[in-house]
CSV table of C-alpha atoms and ligand atoms in Angstrom, one decimal:
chain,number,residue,atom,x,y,z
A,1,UNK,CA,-15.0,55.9,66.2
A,2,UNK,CA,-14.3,57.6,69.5
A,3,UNK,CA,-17.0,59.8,71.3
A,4,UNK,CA,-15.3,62.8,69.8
A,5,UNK,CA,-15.8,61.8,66.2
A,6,UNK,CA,-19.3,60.6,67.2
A,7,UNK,CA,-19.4,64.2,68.6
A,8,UNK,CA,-18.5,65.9,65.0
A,9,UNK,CA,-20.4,63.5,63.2
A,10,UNK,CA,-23.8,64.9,65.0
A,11,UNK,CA,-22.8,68.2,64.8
A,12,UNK,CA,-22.3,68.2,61.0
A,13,UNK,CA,-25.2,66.5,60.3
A,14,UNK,CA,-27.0,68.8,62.8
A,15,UNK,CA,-25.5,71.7,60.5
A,16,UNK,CA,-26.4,70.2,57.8
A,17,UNK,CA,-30.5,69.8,58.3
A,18,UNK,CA,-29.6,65.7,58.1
A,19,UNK,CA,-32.2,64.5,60.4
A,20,UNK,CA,-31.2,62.5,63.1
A,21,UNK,CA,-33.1,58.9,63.5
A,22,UNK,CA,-33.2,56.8,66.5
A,23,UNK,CA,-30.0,54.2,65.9
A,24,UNK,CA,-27.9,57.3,65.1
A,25,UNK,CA,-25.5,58.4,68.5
A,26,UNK,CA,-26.9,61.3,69.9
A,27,UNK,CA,-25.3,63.1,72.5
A,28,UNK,CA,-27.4,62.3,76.1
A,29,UNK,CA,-28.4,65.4,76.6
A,30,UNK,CA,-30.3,65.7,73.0
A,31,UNK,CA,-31.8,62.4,74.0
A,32,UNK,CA,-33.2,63.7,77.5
A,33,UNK,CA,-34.1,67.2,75.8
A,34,UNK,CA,-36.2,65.3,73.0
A,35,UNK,CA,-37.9,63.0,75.3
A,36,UNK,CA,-38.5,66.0,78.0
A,37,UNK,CA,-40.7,68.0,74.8
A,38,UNK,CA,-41.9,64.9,72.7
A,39,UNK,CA,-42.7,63.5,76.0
A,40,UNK,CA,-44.6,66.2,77.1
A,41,UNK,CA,-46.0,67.4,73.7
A,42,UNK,CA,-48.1,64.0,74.3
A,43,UNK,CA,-49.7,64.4,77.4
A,44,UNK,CA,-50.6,67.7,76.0
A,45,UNK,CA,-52.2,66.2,73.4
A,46,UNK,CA,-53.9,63.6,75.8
A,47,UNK,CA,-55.0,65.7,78.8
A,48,UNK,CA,-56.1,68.5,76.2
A,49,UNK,CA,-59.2,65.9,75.2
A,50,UNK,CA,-60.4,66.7,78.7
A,51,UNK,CA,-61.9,70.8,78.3
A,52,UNK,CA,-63.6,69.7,74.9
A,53,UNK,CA,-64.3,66.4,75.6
A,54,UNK,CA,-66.6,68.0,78.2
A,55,UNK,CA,-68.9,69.7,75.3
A,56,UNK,CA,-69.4,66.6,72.8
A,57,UNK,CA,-72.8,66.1,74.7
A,58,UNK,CA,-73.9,69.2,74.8
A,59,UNK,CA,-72.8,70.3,71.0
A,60,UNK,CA,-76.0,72.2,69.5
A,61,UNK,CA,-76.5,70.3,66.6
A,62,UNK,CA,-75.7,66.7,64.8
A,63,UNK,CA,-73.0,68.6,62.3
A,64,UNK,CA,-71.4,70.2,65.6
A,65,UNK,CA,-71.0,66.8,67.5
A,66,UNK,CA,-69.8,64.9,64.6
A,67,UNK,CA,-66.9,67.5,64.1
A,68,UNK,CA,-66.5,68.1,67.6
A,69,UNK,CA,-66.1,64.0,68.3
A,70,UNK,CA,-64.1,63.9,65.5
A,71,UNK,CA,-61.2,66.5,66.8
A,72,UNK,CA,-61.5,64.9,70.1
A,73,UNK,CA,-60.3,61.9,68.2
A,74,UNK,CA,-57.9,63.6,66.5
A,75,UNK,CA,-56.2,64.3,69.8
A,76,UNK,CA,-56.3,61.5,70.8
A,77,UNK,CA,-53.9,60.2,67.8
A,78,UNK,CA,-51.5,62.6,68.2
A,79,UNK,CA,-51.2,61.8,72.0
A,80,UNK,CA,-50.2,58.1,70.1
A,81,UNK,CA,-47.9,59.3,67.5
A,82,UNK,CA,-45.7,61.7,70.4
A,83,UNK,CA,-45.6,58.3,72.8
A,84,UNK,CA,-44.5,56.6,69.7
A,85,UNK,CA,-41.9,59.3,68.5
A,86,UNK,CA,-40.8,59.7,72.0
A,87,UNK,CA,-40.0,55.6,72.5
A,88,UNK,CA,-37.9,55.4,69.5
A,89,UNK,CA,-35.9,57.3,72.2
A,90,UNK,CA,-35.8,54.4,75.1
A,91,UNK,CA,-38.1,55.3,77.3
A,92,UNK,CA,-41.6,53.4,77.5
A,93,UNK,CA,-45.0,54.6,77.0
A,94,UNK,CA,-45.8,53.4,80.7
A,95,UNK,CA,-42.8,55.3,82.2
A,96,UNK,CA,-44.1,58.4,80.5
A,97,UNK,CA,-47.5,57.9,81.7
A,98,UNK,CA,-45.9,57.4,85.3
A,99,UNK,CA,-44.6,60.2,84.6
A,100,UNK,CA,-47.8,62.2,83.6
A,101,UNK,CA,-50.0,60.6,86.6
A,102,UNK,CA,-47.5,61.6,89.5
A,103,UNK,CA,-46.8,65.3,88.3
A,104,UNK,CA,-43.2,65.0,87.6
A,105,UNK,CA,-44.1,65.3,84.1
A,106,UNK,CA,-45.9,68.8,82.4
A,107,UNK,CA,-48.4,69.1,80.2
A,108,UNK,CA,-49.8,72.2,78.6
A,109,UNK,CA,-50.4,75.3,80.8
A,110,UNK,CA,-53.3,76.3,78.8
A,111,UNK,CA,-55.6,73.0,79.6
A,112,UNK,CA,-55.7,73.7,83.3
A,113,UNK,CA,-58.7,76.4,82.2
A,114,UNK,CA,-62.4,75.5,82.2
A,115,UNK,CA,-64.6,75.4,79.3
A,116,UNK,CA,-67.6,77.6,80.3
A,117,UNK,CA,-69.8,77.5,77.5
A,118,UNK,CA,-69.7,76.0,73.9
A,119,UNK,CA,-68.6,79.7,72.7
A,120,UNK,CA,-65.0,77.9,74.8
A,121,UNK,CA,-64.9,75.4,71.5
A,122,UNK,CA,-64.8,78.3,69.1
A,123,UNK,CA,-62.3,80.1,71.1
A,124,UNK,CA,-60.5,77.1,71.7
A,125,UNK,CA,-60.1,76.1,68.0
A,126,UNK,CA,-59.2,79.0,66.9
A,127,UNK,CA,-56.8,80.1,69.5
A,128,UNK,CA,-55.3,77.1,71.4
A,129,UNK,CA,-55.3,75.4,67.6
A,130,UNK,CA,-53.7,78.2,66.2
A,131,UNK,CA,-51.5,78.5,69.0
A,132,UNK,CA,-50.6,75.0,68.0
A,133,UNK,CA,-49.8,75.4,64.6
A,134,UNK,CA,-48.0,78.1,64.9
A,135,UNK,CA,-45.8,76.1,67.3
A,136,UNK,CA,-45.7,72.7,65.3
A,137,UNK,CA,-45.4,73.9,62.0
A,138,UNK,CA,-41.5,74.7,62.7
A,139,UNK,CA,-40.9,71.1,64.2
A,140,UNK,CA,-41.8,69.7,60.7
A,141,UNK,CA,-38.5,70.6,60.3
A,142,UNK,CA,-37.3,69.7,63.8
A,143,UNK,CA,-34.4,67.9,63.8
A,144,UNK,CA,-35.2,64.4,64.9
A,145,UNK,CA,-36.7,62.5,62.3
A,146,UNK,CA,-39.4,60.4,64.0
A,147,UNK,CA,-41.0,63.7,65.7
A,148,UNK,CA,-40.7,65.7,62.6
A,149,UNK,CA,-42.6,63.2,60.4
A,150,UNK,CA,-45.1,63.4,63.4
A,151,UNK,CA,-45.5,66.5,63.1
A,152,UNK,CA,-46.6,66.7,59.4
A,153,UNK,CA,-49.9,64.7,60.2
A,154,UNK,CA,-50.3,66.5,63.0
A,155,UNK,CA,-50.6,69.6,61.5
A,156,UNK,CA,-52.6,68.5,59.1
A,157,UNK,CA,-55.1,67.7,61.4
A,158,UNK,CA,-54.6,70.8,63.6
A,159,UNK,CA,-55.2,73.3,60.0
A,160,UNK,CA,-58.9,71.5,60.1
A,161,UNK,CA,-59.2,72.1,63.6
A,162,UNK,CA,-58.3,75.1,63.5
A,163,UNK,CA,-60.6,76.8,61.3
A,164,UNK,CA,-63.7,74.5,62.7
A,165,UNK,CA,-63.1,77.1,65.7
A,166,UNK,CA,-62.8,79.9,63.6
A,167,UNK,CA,-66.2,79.0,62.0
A,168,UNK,CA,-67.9,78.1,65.4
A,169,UNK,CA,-66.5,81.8,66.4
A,170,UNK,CA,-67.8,83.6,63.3
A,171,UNK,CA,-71.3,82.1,63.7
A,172,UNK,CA,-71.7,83.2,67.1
A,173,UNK,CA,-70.1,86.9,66.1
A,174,UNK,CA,-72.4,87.1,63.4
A,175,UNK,CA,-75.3,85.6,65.8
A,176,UNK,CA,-78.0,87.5,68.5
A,177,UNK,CA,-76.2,90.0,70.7
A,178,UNK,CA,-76.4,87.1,73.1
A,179,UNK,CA,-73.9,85.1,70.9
A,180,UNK,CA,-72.1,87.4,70.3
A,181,UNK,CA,-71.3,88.3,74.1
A,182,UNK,CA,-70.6,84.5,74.6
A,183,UNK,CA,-67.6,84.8,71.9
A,184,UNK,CA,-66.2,88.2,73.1
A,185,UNK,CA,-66.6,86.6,76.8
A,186,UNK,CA,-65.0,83.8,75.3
A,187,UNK,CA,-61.6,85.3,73.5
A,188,UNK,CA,-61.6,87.6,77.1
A,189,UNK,CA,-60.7,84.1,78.8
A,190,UNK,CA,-58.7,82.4,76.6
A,191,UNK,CA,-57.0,85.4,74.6
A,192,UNK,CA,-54.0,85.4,77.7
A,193,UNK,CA,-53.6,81.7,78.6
A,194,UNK,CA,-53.3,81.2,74.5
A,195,UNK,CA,-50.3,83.5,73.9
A,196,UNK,CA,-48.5,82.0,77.4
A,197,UNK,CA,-49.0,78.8,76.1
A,198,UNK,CA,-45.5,79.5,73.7
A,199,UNK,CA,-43.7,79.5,77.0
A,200,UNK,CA,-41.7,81.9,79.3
A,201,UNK,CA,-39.8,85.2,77.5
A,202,UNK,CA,-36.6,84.2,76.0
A,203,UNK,CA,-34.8,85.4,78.6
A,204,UNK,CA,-36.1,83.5,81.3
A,205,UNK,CA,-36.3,80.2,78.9
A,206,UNK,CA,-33.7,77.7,80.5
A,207,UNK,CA,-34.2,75.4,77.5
A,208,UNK,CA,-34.3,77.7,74.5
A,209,UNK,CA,-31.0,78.7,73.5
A,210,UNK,CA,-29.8,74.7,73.7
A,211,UNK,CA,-32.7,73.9,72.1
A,212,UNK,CA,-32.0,76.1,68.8
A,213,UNK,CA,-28.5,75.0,68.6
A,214,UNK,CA,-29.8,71.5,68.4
A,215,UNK,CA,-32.6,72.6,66.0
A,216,UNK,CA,-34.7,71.0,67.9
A,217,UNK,CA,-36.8,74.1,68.1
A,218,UNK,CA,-36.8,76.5,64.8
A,219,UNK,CA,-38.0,79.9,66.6
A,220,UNK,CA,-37.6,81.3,70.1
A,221,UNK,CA,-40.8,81.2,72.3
A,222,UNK,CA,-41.3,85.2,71.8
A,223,UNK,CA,-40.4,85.1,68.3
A,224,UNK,CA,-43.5,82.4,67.8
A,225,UNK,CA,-45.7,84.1,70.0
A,226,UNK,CA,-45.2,87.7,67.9
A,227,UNK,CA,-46.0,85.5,64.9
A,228,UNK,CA,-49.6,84.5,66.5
A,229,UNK,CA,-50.8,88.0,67.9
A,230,UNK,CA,-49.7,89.5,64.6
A,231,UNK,CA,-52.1,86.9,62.5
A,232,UNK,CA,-54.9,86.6,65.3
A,233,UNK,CA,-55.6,90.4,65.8
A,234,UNK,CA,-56.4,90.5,62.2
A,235,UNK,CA,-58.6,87.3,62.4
A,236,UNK,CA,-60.3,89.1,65.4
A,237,UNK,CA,-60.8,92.2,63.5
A,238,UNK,CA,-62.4,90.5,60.5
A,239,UNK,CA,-65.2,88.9,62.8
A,240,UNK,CA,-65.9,92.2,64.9
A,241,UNK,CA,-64.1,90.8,68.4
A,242,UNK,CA,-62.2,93.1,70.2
A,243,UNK,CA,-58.7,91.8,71.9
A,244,UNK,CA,-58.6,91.8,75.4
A,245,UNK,CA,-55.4,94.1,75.6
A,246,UNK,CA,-55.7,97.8,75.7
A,247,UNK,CA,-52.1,98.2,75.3
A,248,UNK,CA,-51.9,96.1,71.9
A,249,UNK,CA,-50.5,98.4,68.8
A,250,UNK,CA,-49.5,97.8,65.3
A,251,UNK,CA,-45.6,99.1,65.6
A,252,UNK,CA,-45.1,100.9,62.3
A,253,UNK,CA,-41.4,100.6,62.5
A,254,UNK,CA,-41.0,96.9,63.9
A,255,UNK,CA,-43.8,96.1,61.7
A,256,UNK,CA,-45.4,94.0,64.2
A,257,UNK,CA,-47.8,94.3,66.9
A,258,UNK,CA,-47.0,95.8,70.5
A,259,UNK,CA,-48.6,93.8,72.9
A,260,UNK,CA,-49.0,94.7,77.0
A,261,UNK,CA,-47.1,92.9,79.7
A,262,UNK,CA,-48.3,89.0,80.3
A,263,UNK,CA,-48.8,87.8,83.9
A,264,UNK,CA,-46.4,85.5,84.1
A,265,UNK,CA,-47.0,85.2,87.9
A,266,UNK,CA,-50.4,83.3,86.7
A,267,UNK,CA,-48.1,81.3,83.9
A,268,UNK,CA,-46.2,79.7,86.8
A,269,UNK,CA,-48.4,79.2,89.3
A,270,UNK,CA,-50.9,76.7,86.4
A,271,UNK,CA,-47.8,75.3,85.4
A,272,UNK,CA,-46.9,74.5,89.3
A,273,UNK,CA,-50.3,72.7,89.9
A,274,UNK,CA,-52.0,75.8,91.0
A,275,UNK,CA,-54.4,76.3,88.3
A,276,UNK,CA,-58.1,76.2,87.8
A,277,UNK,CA,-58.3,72.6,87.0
A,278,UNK,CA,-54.8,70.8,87.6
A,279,UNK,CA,-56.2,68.7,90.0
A,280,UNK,CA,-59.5,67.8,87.9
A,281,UNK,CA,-57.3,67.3,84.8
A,282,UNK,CA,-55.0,65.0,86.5
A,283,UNK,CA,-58.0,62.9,89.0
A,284,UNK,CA,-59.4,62.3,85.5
A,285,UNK,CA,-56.4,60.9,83.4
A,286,UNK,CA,-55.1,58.9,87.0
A,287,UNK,CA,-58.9,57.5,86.7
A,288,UNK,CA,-59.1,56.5,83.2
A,289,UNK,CA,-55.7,54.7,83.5
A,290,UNK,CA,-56.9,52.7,86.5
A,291,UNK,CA,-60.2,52.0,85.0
A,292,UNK,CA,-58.5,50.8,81.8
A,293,UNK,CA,-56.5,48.2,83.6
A,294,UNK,CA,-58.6,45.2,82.4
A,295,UNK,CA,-58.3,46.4,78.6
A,296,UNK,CA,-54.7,46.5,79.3
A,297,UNK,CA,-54.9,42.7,81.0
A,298,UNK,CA,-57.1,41.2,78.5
A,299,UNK,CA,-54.8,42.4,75.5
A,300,UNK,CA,-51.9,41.1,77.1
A,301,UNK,CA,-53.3,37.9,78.0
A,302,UNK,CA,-54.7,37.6,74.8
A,303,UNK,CA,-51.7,38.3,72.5
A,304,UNK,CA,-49.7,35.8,75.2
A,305,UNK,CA,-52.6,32.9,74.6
A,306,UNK,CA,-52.1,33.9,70.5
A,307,UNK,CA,-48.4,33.2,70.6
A,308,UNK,CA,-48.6,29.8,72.4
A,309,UNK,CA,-51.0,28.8,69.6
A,310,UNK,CA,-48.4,29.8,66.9
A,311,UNK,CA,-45.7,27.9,69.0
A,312,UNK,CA,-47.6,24.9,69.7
A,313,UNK,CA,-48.6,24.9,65.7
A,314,UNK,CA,-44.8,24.8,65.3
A,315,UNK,CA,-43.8,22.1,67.8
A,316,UNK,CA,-46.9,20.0,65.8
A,317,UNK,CA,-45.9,20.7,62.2
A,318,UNK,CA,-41.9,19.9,63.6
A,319,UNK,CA,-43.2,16.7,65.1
B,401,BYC,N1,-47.2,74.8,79.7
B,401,BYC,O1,-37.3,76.6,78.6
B,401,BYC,P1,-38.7,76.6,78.2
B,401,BYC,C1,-51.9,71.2,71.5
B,401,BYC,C2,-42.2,74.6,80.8
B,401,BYC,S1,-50.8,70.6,72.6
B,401,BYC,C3,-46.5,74.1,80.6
B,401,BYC,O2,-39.1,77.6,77.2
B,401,BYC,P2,-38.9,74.5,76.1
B,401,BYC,C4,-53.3,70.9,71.5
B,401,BYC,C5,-41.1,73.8,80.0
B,401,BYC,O3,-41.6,72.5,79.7
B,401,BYC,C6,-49.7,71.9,73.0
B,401,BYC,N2,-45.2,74.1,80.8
B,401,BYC,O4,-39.0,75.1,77.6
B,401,BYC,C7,-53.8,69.7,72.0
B,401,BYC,C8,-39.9,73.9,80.9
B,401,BYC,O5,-40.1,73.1,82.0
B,401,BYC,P3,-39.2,71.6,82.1
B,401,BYC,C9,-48.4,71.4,73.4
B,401,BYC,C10,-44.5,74.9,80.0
B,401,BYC,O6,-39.2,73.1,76.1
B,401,BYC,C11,-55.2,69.5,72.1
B,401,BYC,C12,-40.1,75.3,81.5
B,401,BYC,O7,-41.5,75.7,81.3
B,401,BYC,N3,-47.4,71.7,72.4
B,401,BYC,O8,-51.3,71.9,70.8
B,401,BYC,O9,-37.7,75.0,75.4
B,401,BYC,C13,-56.1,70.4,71.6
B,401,BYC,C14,-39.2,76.4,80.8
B,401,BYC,O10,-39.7,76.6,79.4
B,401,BYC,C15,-45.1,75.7,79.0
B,401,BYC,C16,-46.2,71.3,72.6
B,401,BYC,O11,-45.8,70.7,73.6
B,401,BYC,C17,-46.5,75.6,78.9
B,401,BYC,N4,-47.2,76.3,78.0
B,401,BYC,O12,-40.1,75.3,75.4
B,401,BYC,C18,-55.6,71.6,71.0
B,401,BYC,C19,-45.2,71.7,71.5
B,401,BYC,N5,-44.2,76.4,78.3
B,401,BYC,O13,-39.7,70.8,80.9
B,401,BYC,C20,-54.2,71.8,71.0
B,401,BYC,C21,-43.8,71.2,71.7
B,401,BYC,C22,-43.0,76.1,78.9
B,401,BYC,O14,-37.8,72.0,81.8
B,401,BYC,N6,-43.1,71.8,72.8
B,401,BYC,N7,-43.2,75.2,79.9
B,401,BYC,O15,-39.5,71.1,83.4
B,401,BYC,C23,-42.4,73.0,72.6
B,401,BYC,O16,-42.4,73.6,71.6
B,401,BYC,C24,-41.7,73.5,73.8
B,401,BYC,O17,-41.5,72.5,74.7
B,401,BYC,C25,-42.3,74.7,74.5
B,401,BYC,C26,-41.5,75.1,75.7
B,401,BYC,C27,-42.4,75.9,73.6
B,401,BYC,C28,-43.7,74.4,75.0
């Protein structure tokens, strides 16, 4: 076949919703576009253990901790299913943490905030959660067939996790007028760093158009983010939190809700290194990797010692 024919047979299979698995010929760009998000998807997943990681010892009860832990967890596997998806690709898992620990890599805008107060792991769930499924959901369907299958589990696991923050949020709604400050104050912080988190506007989105052609991605980054405010203004109303957005509207005729003008300035400058915690987040993940370094050894030179025995068992039953 020559590269054109190569060329048509993507495309038709692309056209065609036939997913695209890791011996198929992919045009390079695909490749470096897939490993770019899948890549990235995972640090997300990784360095996003950090804000609610920082509340597992201070849960308020045994029921909170256990389900807290067990997201945190959660995360965790994700984080190892994306490194997976994303080395079916050719890249390794420590080039991508290379990538990660020396910033030429991004992770999610949205964990560069702190987590004030436990009301952050209602807000959290409910928001950064939803934020994620609204996101994932699509890339079920995504066109390469190792991250879509990812993404089934995934959002599996993110449905439970969302809702746990739902619940933690409702509790503290329907709690003392002290709780119920702590959510508002919480949804006041999180409400705009959760609906930048689906990236710039369409048209300042370098990757998006690409992207859809290659039905990589399913929905613009403004088409997904309309779909969240429209579903989380209702889930706001329902628990008696108010939106911090004076301009936000339901649109009779567009039959969705108007929403006021994001501060994109902010979006750039966390995703440039500038925000709240980047340098925390980053210190943190450098430091686990370079504390982990004797795990990593002792694997290694265990599963190297394992394999001599197997040959030398060989060389003895050949003798
Ligand atoms: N933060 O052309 P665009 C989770 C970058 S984990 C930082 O629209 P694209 C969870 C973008 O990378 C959530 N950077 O890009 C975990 C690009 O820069 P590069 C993570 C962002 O790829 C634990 C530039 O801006 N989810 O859910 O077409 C607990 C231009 O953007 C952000 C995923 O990763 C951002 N928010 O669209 C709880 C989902 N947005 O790479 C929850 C998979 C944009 O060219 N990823 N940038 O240098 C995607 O769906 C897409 O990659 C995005 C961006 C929608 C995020």
């Amino acid at each position: 076949m020559t590269v054109h024919s190569f060329q048509q047979h993507f495309d038709e299979k692309i056209d065609n919703d036939v997913a695209i698995e890791p011996r198929d010929w992919m045009p390079d760009d695909y490749r470096k576009t897939l490993i770019r998000q899948i890549s990235q998807h995972a640090h997300s997943e990784i360095v996003g253990m950090l804000p609610e990681g920082n509340w597992i010892t201070r849960a308020p009860s045994l029921r909170r901790k256990a389900v807290l832990l067990a997201k945190v967890q959660d995360e965790g596997g994700h984080g190892l299913y994306l490194y997976s998806a994303a080395e079916t690709l050719g890249i390794t898992r420590d080039e991508m943490y290379d990538q990660l620990h020396t910033g030429k890599a991004k992770y999610s805008s949205i964990f560069n905030y702190p987590t004030l107060t436990w009301a952050d792991m209602g807000a959290i769930g409910w928001l950064v959660d939803g934020a994620a499924i609204m996101n994932q959901v699509p890339l079920c369907r995504t066109s390469y067939g190792p991250y879509a299958r990812a993404m089934v589990r995934v959002c599996k696991e993110e449905s439970f996790h969302q809702r746990q923050g739902y619940e933690i949020m409702m509790a503290l709604a329907n709690g003392t007028d002290v709780q119920k400050k702590l959510a508002q104050d919480a949804l006041n912080r999180w409400w705009w760093p959760s609906i930048m988190m689906f990236g710039p506007p369409d048209d300042n989105s370098p990757n998006t158009a690409q992207s859809m052609r290659w039905r990589i991605k399913r929905f613009t980054n403004d088409e997904l983010r309309q779909k969240f405010i429209d579903v989380t203004v209702e889930q706001a109303k329902l628990i008696g939190l108010t939106i911090p957005d004076p301009d936000l509207k339901w649109n009779e005729e567009r039959g969705h809700y108007d929403y006021g003008t994001i501060d994109w300035n902010e979006f750039w400058d966390v995703v440039k290194g500038n925000g709240p915690c980047n340098k925390e987040r980053l210190e943190t993940r450098k430091k686990a990797w370079e504390e982990g370094a004797w795990v990593r050894d002792a694997a290694l030179a265990y599963s190297k010692k394992r394999k001599a025995r197997k040959e030398n068992k060989k060389d003895n039953l050949a003798a």
